Amino acid sequence: MIFTTDHGEFQGDFGLLFKGPYHVDALMRLPLIWRPARTTKTTPGVVTAPVSLVSLAATFLSVAGRPAPAWVEGGALPQSDDEARTRAQDATVTEWDSALFGVDVHVRTIVTKEHLYTEYGRGTLHEGNEGELYDLRDDPLQRVNIFNDPSLANVRATLHERLLAHADRPGDRAKPGTLMAPV
């Protein structure tokens, strides 16, 4: 049994409804409940570390005893917070590239326990130097954007480098404007 969704909804957060190209908890913190069949002999666990829906394919293949094809991104979900720490799974990255009705939007976000950091790439709506940064310890509802706070330049630089490292990861990935699916 699996219970999840592909995106959240604002439902009034920030005075907005529905969804959009924003990477805040209202849209990205999704429910994920998975109970493997008892026959798989998979040990149940609760994981509070950030995980990604991208890992579902690798997880299901692992439980089935099958190798993941080269096009599958992400590894199997960790079964505990200790396993997530061991695998250095302390952050999630979300990417949004859209070219629809003449509007280009390119957004990259990394979420750690401490911060939510977003960069808006050059497109129709952004010059490529805008962003958002929230300290999730002091501002868990992401109400005060501290992206331009000069005292946080080191935090921004570190998170920017992590986004660059993610972009440079090996493997096949979809390119903006290209639908890539194993059909």
PDB file of C-alpha atoms in Angstrom:
ATOM      1  CA  MET A   1       0.000   0.000   0.000  1.00  0.00           C
ATOM      2  CA  ILE A   2       1.279   3.468  -0.836  1.00  0.00           C
ATOM      3  CA  PHE A   3      -0.246   6.834  -0.095  1.00  0.00           C
ATOM      4  CA  THR A   4       1.284   9.997  -1.572  1.00  0.00           C
ATOM      5  CA  THR A   5       0.678  12.730  -4.118  1.00  0.00           C
ATOM      6  CA  ASP A   6       2.710  14.508  -6.788  1.00  0.00           C
ATOM      7  CA  HIS A   7       2.429  18.025  -5.305  1.00  0.00           C
ATOM      8  CA  GLY A   8       0.863  20.017  -2.535  1.00  0.00           C
ATOM      9  CA  GLU A   9      -1.631  22.853  -2.712  1.00  0.00           C
ATOM     10  CA  PHE A  10      -1.447  26.333  -1.199  1.00  0.00           C
ATOM     11  CA  GLN A  11      -4.947  26.150   0.299  1.00  0.00           C
ATOM     12  CA  GLY A  12      -4.653  29.780   1.414  1.00  0.00           C
ATOM     13  CA  ASP A  13      -0.970  29.811   2.448  1.00  0.00           C
ATOM     14  CA  PHE A  14       0.581  33.139   1.414  1.00  0.00           C
ATOM     15  CA  GLY A  15      -2.930  34.209   0.345  1.00  0.00           C
ATOM     16  CA  LEU A  16      -2.749  31.819  -2.635  1.00  0.00           C
ATOM     17  CA  LEU A  17      -4.696  28.797  -3.812  1.00  0.00           C
ATOM     18  CA  PHE A  18      -3.801  25.774  -5.921  1.00  0.00           C
ATOM     19  CA  LYS A  19      -0.125  25.356  -6.937  1.00  0.00           C
ATOM     20  CA  GLY A  20       2.598  27.087  -8.886  1.00  0.00           C
ATOM     21  CA  PRO A  21       6.341  27.218  -9.522  1.00  0.00           C
ATOM     22  CA  TYR A  22       7.188  27.881  -5.880  1.00  0.00           C
ATOM     23  CA  HIS A  23       9.130  25.572  -3.634  1.00  0.00           C
ATOM     24  CA  VAL A  24       7.667  26.072  -0.181  1.00  0.00           C
ATOM     25  CA  ASP A  25       6.423  23.446   2.266  1.00  0.00           C
ATOM     26  CA  ALA A  26       2.799  23.896   1.217  1.00  0.00           C
ATOM     27  CA  LEU A  27       3.744  22.498  -2.199  1.00  0.00           C
ATOM     28  CA  MET A  28       6.735  20.259  -1.435  1.00  0.00           C
ATOM     29  CA  ARG A  29       6.207  18.587   1.957  1.00  0.00           C
ATOM     30  CA  LEU A  30       4.064  15.708   0.815  1.00  0.00           C
ATOM     31  CA  PRO A  31       2.551  12.792   2.664  1.00  0.00           C
ATOM     32  CA  LEU A  32       4.310   9.512   1.994  1.00  0.00           C
ATOM     33  CA  ILE A  33       3.067   6.395   3.709  1.00  0.00           C
ATOM     34  CA  TRP A  34       4.246   3.100   2.381  1.00  0.00           C
ATOM     35  CA  ARG A  35       3.611  -0.315   3.808  1.00  0.00           C
ATOM     36  CA  PRO A  36       5.326  -3.060   1.839  1.00  0.00           C
ATOM     37  CA  ALA A  37       3.575  -6.385   1.501  1.00  0.00           C
ATOM     38  CA  ARG A  38       4.448  -8.712   4.381  1.00  0.00           C
ATOM     39  CA  THR A  39       5.784 -11.245   1.896  1.00  0.00           C
ATOM     40  CA  THR A  40       8.663  -8.884   1.043  1.00  0.00           C
ATOM     41  CA  LYS A  41      10.077  -9.245   4.575  1.00  0.00           C
ATOM     42  CA  THR A  42      10.861  -5.512   4.540  1.00  0.00           C
ATOM     43  CA  THR A  43      11.355  -4.090   8.028  1.00  0.00           C
ATOM     44  CA  PRO A  44       8.949  -1.203   8.646  1.00  0.00           C
ATOM     45  CA  GLY A  45      10.342   2.096   9.897  1.00  0.00           C
ATOM     46  CA  VAL A  46       9.675   5.790  10.278  1.00  0.00           C
ATOM     47  CA  VAL A  47      12.020   8.220   8.556  1.00  0.00           C
ATOM     48  CA  THR A  48      11.973  11.923   9.396  1.00  0.00           C
ATOM     49  CA  ALA A  49      14.946  12.817   7.156  1.00  0.00           C
ATOM     50  CA  PRO A  50      14.154  14.515   3.841  1.00  0.00           C
ATOM     51  CA  VAL A  51      13.366  11.970   1.128  1.00  0.00           C
ATOM     52  CA  SER A  52      12.212  12.287  -2.453  1.00  0.00           C
ATOM     53  CA  LEU A  53       9.451  10.774  -4.544  1.00  0.00           C
ATOM     54  CA  VAL A  54      12.186  10.213  -7.139  1.00  0.00           C
ATOM     55  CA  SER A  55      13.343   7.336  -4.907  1.00  0.00           C
ATOM     56  CA  LEU A  56      10.104   5.382  -5.216  1.00  0.00           C
ATOM     57  CA  ALA A  57      11.035   3.547  -8.433  1.00  0.00           C
ATOM     58  CA  ALA A  58      14.399   2.403  -7.027  1.00  0.00           C
ATOM     59  CA  THR A  59      12.694   1.393  -3.773  1.00  0.00           C
ATOM     60  CA  PHE A  60      10.063  -0.751  -5.459  1.00  0.00           C
ATOM     61  CA  LEU A  61      12.648  -2.376  -7.703  1.00  0.00           C
ATOM     62  CA  SER A  62      14.884  -3.115  -4.709  1.00  0.00           C
ATOM     63  CA  VAL A  63      12.038  -4.750  -2.787  1.00  0.00           C
ATOM     64  CA  ALA A  64      11.254  -6.826  -5.880  1.00  0.00           C
ATOM     65  CA  GLY A  65      14.904  -7.896  -6.061  1.00  0.00           C
ATOM     66  CA  ARG A  66      15.410  -6.211  -9.428  1.00  0.00           C
ATOM     67  CA  PRO A  67      18.207  -3.831 -10.416  1.00  0.00           C
ATOM     68  CA  ALA A  68      17.302  -0.275 -11.265  1.00  0.00           C
ATOM     69  CA  PRO A  69      17.770   0.670 -14.955  1.00  0.00           C
ATOM     70  CA  ALA A  70      20.263   3.457 -15.700  1.00  0.00           C
ATOM     71  CA  TRP A  71      17.480   6.007 -16.220  1.00  0.00           C
ATOM     72  CA  VAL A  72      16.155   5.629 -12.652  1.00  0.00           C
ATOM     73  CA  GLU A  73      17.235   8.580 -10.522  1.00  0.00           C
ATOM     74  CA  GLY A  74      17.688   8.269  -6.792  1.00  0.00           C
ATOM     75  CA  GLY A  75      18.408   5.286  -4.627  1.00  0.00           C
ATOM     76  CA  ALA A  76      15.995   3.232  -2.576  1.00  0.00           C
ATOM     77  CA  LEU A  77      14.401   5.059   0.331  1.00  0.00           C
ATOM     78  CA  PRO A  78      16.257   4.734   3.638  1.00  0.00           C
ATOM     79  CA  GLN A  79      14.529   2.660   6.303  1.00  0.00           C
ATOM     80  CA  SER A  80      15.678   4.797   9.243  1.00  0.00           C
ATOM     81  CA  ASP A  81      17.106   8.216  10.018  1.00  0.00           C
ATOM     82  CA  ASP A  82      20.425   6.514  10.864  1.00  0.00           C
ATOM     83  CA  GLU A  83      20.534   4.966   7.395  1.00  0.00           C
ATOM     84  CA  ALA A  84      19.685   8.358   5.848  1.00  0.00           C
ATOM     85  CA  ARG A  85      22.574   9.960   7.784  1.00  0.00           C
ATOM     86  CA  THR A  86      24.961   7.153   6.783  1.00  0.00           C
ATOM     87  CA  ARG A  87      24.054   7.734   3.137  1.00  0.00           C
ATOM     88  CA  ALA A  88      24.487  11.503   3.606  1.00  0.00           C
ATOM     89  CA  GLN A  89      20.843  11.953   2.671  1.00  0.00           C
ATOM     90  CA  ASP A  90      20.402  15.211   4.534  1.00  0.00           C
ATOM     91  CA  ALA A  91      18.765  17.266   1.813  1.00  0.00           C
ATOM     92  CA  THR A  92      16.347  17.109  -1.073  1.00  0.00           C
ATOM     93  CA  VAL A  93      16.526  19.017  -4.337  1.00  0.00           C
ATOM     94  CA  THR A  94      13.507  20.088  -6.354  1.00  0.00           C
ATOM     95  CA  GLU A  95      13.733  21.338  -9.929  1.00  0.00           C
ATOM     96  CA  TRP A  96      11.103  23.085 -12.003  1.00  0.00           C
ATOM     97  CA  ASP A  97      11.550  23.954 -15.676  1.00  0.00           C
ATOM     98  CA  SER A  98       8.550  25.177 -17.580  1.00  0.00           C
ATOM     99  CA  ALA A  99       8.108  26.733 -20.979  1.00  0.00           C
ATOM    100  CA  LEU A 100       4.373  27.130 -21.377  1.00  0.00           C
ATOM    101  CA  PHE A 101       2.414  29.749 -23.338  1.00  0.00           C
ATOM    102  CA  GLY A 102       5.580  31.805 -23.883  1.00  0.00           C
ATOM    103  CA  VAL A 103       6.538  31.930 -20.211  1.00  0.00           C
ATOM    104  CA  ASP A 104       9.846  30.332 -19.179  1.00  0.00           C
ATOM    105  CA  VAL A 105      10.380  29.565 -15.491  1.00  0.00           C
ATOM    106  CA  HIS A 106      13.443  27.786 -14.069  1.00  0.00           C
ATOM    107  CA  VAL A 107      13.588  27.108 -10.338  1.00  0.00           C
ATOM    108  CA  ARG A 108      16.054  25.073  -8.235  1.00  0.00           C
ATOM    109  CA  THR A 109      15.585  24.452  -4.522  1.00  0.00           C
ATOM    110  CA  ILE A 110      17.505  22.587  -1.853  1.00  0.00           C
ATOM    111  CA  VAL A 111      15.938  21.822   1.519  1.00  0.00           C
ATOM    112  CA  THR A 112      18.010  20.846   4.547  1.00  0.00           C
ATOM    113  CA  LYS A 113      16.954  20.602   8.191  1.00  0.00           C
ATOM    114  CA  GLU A 114      18.082  24.191   8.659  1.00  0.00           C
ATOM    115  CA  HIS A 115      17.265  25.966   5.398  1.00  0.00           C
ATOM    116  CA  LEU A 116      15.079  26.155   2.337  1.00  0.00           C
ATOM    117  CA  TYR A 117      17.100  27.812  -0.460  1.00  0.00           C
ATOM    118  CA  THR A 118      15.719  28.614  -3.912  1.00  0.00           C
ATOM    119  CA  GLU A 119      17.380  30.050  -6.998  1.00  0.00           C
ATOM    120  CA  TYR A 120      15.316  31.422  -9.867  1.00  0.00           C
ATOM    121  CA  GLY A 121      17.132  30.946 -13.179  1.00  0.00           C
ATOM    122  CA  ARG A 122      16.991  33.361 -16.079  1.00  0.00           C
ATOM    123  CA  GLY A 123      13.639  33.174 -17.830  1.00  0.00           C
ATOM    124  CA  THR A 124      10.632  35.251 -18.753  1.00  0.00           C
ATOM    125  CA  LEU A 125       9.887  36.228 -15.147  1.00  0.00           C
ATOM    126  CA  HIS A 126      13.372  36.266 -13.601  1.00  0.00           C
ATOM    127  CA  GLU A 127      16.757  37.818 -14.350  1.00  0.00           C
ATOM    128  CA  GLY A 128      18.586  34.833 -12.843  1.00  0.00           C
ATOM    129  CA  ASN A 129      19.825  36.476  -9.650  1.00  0.00           C
ATOM    130  CA  GLU A 130      16.673  36.244  -7.527  1.00  0.00           C
ATOM    131  CA  GLY A 131      15.964  33.706  -4.859  1.00  0.00           C
ATOM    132  CA  GLU A 132      14.516  32.777  -1.530  1.00  0.00           C
ATOM    133  CA  LEU A 133      16.179  31.661   1.696  1.00  0.00           C
ATOM    134  CA  TYR A 134      14.365  30.679   4.850  1.00  0.00           C
ATOM    135  CA  ASP A 135      15.812  29.626   8.188  1.00  0.00           C
ATOM    136  CA  LEU A 136      13.520  26.711   8.990  1.00  0.00           C
ATOM    137  CA  ARG A 137      14.503  26.705  12.676  1.00  0.00           C
ATOM    138  CA  ASP A 138      13.407  30.321  13.249  1.00  0.00           C
ATOM    139  CA  ASP A 139      10.834  30.596  10.458  1.00  0.00           C
ATOM    140  CA  PRO A 140       9.289  27.150   9.831  1.00  0.00           C
ATOM    141  CA  LEU A 141       6.327  28.682   7.967  1.00  0.00           C
ATOM    142  CA  GLN A 142       8.684  30.415   5.505  1.00  0.00           C
ATOM    143  CA  ARG A 143       7.278  33.894   5.980  1.00  0.00           C
ATOM    144  CA  VAL A 144      10.502  35.977   6.014  1.00  0.00           C
ATOM    145  CA  ASN A 145      12.714  35.713   2.933  1.00  0.00           C
ATOM    146  CA  ILE A 146      16.306  36.332   4.080  1.00  0.00           C
ATOM    147  CA  PHE A 147      17.900  35.726   0.663  1.00  0.00           C
ATOM    148  CA  ASN A 148      19.406  39.217   0.471  1.00  0.00           C
ATOM    149  CA  ASP A 149      20.715  39.317   4.060  1.00  0.00           C
ATOM    150  CA  PRO A 150      24.467  40.008   3.689  1.00  0.00           C
ATOM    151  CA  SER A 151      25.263  38.160   6.922  1.00  0.00           C
ATOM    152  CA  LEU A 152      24.064  34.928   5.261  1.00  0.00           C
ATOM    153  CA  ALA A 153      26.381  35.090   2.240  1.00  0.00           C
ATOM    154  CA  ASN A 154      28.252  31.955   3.409  1.00  0.00           C
ATOM    155  CA  VAL A 155      25.008  30.005   3.841  1.00  0.00           C
ATOM    156  CA  ARG A 156      23.877  31.046   0.354  1.00  0.00           C
ATOM    157  CA  ALA A 157      27.252  30.122  -1.154  1.00  0.00           C
ATOM    158  CA  THR A 158      27.236  26.675   0.474  1.00  0.00           C
ATOM    159  CA  LEU A 159      23.697  25.896  -0.648  1.00  0.00           C
ATOM    160  CA  HIS A 160      24.414  27.244  -4.144  1.00  0.00           C
ATOM    161  CA  GLU A 161      27.405  24.874  -4.400  1.00  0.00           C
ATOM    162  CA  ARG A 162      25.199  21.967  -3.369  1.00  0.00           C
ATOM    163  CA  LEU A 163      22.725  22.848  -6.131  1.00  0.00           C
ATOM    164  CA  LEU A 164      25.597  22.993  -8.640  1.00  0.00           C
ATOM    165  CA  ALA A 165      26.847  19.582  -7.464  1.00  0.00           C
ATOM    166  CA  HIS A 166      23.357  18.169  -7.922  1.00  0.00           C
ATOM    167  CA  ALA A 167      23.147  19.606 -11.428  1.00  0.00           C
ATOM    168  CA  ASP A 168      26.505  18.003 -12.290  1.00  0.00           C
ATOM    169  CA  ARG A 169      25.545  14.537 -11.014  1.00  0.00           C
ATOM    170  CA  PRO A 170      26.064  11.667 -13.435  1.00  0.00           C
ATOM    171  CA  GLY A 171      23.212  10.035 -15.310  1.00  0.00           C
ATOM    172  CA  ASP A 172      20.555  10.797 -17.883  1.00  0.00           C
ATOM    173  CA  ARG A 173      18.105  13.516 -16.990  1.00  0.00           C
ATOM    174  CA  ALA A 174      15.329  15.341 -18.714  1.00  0.00           C
ATOM    175  CA  LYS A 175      16.304  18.606 -20.377  1.00  0.00           C
ATOM    176  CA  PRO A 176      14.006  21.634 -20.167  1.00  0.00           C
ATOM    177  CA  GLY A 177      11.437  21.380 -22.925  1.00  0.00           C
ATOM    178  CA  THR A 178      12.082  17.674 -23.453  1.00  0.00           C
ATOM    179  CA  LEU A 179       9.731  15.009 -22.171  1.00  0.00           C
ATOM    180  CA  MET A 180      11.772  12.010 -21.052  1.00  0.00           C
ATOM    181  CA  ALA A 181       9.870   8.933 -19.990  1.00  0.00           C
ATOM    182  CA  PRO A 182      10.514   5.207 -20.263  1.00  0.00           C
ATOM    183  CA  VAL A 183       7.440   4.244 -22.269  1.00  0.00           C
TER     184      VAL A 183
END
